[in-house]
C-alpha positions as a printed NumPy array, in Angstrom:
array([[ 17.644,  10.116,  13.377],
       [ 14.283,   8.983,  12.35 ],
       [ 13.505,   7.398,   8.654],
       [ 10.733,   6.731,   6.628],
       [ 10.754,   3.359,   4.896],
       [  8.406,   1.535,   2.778],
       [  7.249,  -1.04 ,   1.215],
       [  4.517,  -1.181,  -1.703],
       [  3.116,  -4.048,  -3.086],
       [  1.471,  -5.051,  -6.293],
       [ -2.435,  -4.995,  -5.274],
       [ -2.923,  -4.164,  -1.527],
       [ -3.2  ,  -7.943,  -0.838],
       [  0.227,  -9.48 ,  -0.935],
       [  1.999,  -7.211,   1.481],
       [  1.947,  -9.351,   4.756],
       [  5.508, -11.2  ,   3.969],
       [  7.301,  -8.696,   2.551],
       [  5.841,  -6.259,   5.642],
       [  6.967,  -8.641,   8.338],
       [  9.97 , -10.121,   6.212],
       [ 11.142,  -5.987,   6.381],
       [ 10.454,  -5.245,   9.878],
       [ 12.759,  -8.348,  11.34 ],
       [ 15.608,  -7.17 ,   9.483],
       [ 15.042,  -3.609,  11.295],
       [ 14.033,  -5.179,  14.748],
       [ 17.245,  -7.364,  13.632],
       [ 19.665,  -4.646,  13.248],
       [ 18.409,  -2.652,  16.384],
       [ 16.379,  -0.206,  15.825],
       [ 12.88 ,   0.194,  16.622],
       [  9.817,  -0.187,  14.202],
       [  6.468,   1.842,  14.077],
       [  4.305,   0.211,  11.806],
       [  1.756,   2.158,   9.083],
       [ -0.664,   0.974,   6.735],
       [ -1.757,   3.053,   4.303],
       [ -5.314,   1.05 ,   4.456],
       [ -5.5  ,   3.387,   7.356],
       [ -5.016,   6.51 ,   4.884],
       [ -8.364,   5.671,   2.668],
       [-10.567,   8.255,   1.256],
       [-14.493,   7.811,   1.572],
       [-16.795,   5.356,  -0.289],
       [-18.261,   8.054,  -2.176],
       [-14.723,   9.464,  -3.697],
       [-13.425,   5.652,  -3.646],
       [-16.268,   4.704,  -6.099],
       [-17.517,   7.796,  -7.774],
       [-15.98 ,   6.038, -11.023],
       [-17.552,   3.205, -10.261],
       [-16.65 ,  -0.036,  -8.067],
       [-14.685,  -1.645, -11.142],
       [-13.031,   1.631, -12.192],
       [ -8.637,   0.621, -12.371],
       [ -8.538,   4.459, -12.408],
       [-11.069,   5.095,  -9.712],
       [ -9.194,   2.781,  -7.612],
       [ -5.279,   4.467,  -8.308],
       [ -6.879,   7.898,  -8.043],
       [ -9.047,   8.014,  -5.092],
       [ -8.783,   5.073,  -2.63 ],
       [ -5.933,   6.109,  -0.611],
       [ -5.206,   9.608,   0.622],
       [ -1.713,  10.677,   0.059],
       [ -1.962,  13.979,   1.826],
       [ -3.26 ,  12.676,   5.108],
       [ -0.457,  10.034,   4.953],
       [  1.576,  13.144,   4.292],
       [  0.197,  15.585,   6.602],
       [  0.006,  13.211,   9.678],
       [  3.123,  11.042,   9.226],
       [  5.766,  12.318,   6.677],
       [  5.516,  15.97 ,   7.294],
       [  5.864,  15.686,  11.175],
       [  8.736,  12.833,  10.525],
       [ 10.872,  15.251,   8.385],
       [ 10.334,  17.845,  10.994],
       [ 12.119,  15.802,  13.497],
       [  8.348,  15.749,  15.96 ],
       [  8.398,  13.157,  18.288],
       [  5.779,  11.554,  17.047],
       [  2.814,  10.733,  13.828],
       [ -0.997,   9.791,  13.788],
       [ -0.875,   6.706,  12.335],
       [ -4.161,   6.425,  10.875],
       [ -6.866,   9.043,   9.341],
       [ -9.692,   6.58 ,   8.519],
       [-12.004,   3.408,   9.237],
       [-12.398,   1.497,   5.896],
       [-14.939,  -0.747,   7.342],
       [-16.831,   1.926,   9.01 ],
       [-16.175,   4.024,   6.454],
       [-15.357,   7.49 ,   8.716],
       [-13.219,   9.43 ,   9.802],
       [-10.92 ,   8.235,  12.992],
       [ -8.547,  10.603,  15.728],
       [ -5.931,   8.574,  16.052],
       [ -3.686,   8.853,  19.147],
       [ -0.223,  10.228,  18.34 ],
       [  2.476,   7.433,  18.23 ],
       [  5.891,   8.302,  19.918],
       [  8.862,   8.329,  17.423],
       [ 11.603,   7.707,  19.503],
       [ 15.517,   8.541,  17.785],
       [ 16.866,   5.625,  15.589],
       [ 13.717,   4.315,  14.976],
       [ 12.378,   3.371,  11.424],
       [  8.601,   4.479,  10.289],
       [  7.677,   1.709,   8.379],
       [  4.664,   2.342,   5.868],
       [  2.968,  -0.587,   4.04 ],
       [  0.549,  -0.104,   1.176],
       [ -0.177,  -0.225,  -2.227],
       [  0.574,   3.012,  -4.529],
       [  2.968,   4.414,  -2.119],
       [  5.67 ,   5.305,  -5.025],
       [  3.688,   7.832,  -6.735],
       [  4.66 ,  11.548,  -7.637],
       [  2.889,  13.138,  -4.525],
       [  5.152,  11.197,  -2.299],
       [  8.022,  11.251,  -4.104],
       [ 11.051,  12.52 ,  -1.816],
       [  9.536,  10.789,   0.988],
       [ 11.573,   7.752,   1.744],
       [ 15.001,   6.621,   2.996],
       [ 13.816,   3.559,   1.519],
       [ 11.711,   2.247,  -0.715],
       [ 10.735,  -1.403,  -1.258],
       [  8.494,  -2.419,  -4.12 ],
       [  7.002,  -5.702,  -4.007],
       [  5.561,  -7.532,  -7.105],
       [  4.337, -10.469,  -7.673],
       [  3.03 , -12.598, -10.973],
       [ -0.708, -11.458, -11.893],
       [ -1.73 , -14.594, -12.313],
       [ -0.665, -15.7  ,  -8.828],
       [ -2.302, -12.665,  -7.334],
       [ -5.954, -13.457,  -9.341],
       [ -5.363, -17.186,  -7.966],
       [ -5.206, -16.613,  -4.086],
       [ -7.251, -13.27 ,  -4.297],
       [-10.119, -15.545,  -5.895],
       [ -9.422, -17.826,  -2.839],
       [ -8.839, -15.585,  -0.246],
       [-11.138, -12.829,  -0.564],
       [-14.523, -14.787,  -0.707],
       [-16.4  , -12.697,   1.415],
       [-16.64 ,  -9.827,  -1.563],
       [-18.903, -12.469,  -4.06 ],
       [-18.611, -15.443,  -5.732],
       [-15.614, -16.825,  -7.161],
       [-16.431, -15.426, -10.541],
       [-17.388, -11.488,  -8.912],
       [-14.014, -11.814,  -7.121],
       [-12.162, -12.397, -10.152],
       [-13.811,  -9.799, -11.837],
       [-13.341,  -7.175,  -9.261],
       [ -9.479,  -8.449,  -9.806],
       [ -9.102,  -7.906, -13.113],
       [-11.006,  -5.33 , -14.096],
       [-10.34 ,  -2.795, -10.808],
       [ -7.312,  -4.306,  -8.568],
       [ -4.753,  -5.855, -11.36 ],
       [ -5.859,  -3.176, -14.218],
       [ -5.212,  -0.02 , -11.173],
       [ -1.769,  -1.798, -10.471],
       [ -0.878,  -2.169, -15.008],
       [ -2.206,   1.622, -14.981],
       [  0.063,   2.624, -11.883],
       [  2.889,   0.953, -13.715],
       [  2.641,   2.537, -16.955],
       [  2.302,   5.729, -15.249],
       [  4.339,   6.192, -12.346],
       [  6.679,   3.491, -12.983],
       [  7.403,   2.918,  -9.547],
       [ 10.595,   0.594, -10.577],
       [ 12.596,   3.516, -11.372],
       [ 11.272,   4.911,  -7.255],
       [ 12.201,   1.783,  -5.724],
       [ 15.707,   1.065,  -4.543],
       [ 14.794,  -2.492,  -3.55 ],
       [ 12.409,  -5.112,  -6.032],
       [ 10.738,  -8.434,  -4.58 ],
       [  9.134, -10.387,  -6.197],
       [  6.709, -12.4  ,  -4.096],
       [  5.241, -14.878,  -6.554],
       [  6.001, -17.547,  -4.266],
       [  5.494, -16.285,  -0.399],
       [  7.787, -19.006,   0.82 ],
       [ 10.729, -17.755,  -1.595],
       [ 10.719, -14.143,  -2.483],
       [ 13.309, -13.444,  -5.137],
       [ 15.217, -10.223,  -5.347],
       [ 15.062,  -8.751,  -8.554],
       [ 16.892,  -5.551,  -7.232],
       [ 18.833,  -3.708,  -5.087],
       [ 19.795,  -4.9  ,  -1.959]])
C-alpha cells in the first residue's frame, strides 16, 4: 500500500511546522515518508504573472501546476509504480527540471506540501488531507519580517495583501477547501497549533 497525504497551508509560507509536525507522526508510526513540495510543481514567470505580479487570481490560477503534480506523482502513485518525479520545475531559475525518479517503496506515505492543494483538479487525490490555517494578520506580520529580500517592508506587505492573502480569501470562497480537508490546524501560533478538526 502506498498513500498520498497532504498538507496545504494558508499562503505557501507557513507550512514548515505543520510539514515536519506531519511527517514525525508517520516516521512515528512506521512507515516511510517521501517528501513533495508543490513549490517544485510551479508554472513559468510568464503564466505566473501574465495578470500581473499583484493579481490574487493570477496567483490561485497559474502559479502552481496541478497536472504535472498529477501526471508525475499522483497518477503513477494510484497506479501502484514504484516510484514519482518529485519535482517539474526551478522557481528560482525559472525552467524546466528532469527530476530523478524517487523509489516508492510499499507502506510508505507520499507526503505533498503546498499551498492550493485542495482544489477541484485534485480532488480524489488524497488518503489524507490536512489544511493548515493560520490568522491573516499573523501571516502579514512574519511575512513582512521574513520575506525582506522581495522589497521594503511596505512592498512586502503589499505583495501580501493584495496577491498572497487576497489568492488564499479567493481560494476560500471558491473551493472551500474546509469541506476537502479531513484534518484543520490552525497555526497562528507555531509553538501551539490548535486543532480545529478532525483528528
Amino acid at each position: 500500500m502506498r498513500d498520498a497525504e497532504h498538507v496545504e497551508d494558508l499562503d505557501g509560507h507557513e507550512l514548515v511546522a505543520g510539514r515536519a509536525e506531519v511527517q514525525a507522526v508517520v516516521v512515528g508510526a512506521g512507515r516511510p515518508v517521501v517528501p513533495v513540495a508543490y513549490d517544485d510543481f510551479h508554472h513559468p514567470r510568464e503564466r505566473r504573472y501574465r495578470l500581473g505580479r499583484m493579481s490574487a487570481e493570477g496567483y490561485l490560477d497559474d502559479a502552481f501546476d496541478p497536472a504535472a503534480l498529477r501526471r508525475l506523482v499522483l497518477d503513477p502513485l494510484a497506479a501502484g509504480e514504484p516510484a514519482v518525479v518529485p519535482a517539474a520545475y526551478d522557481l528560482a531559475g525559472d525552467k524546466p527540471v528532469e527530476a530523478d525518479p524517487v523509489p516508492v517503496a510499499a507502506g510508505s506515505v507520499v507526503l505533498v506540501d503546498g499551498s492550493f492543494l485542495l482544489v477541484p483538479e485534485l480532488a480524489g487525490s488524497w488518503n489524507l488531507a490536512v489544511l493548515v490555517v493560520a490568522d491573516p494578520q499573523r501571516v502579514l506580520e512574519r511575512g513582512v519580517h521574513r520575506d525582506a529580500d522581495l522589497g521594503t517592508p511596505e512592498q512586502v506587505r503589499e505583495m501580501y495583501l493584495r496577491r498572497y492573502l487576497a489568492a488564499e480569501s479567493l481560494h476560500q470562497e471558491r473551493d472551500d477547501p474546509w469541506s476537502r480537508a479531513d484534518v484543520v490546524v490552525d497555526l497562528s501560533d507555531p509553538l501551539a497549533p490548535d486543532l480545529l478538526s478532525g483528528g
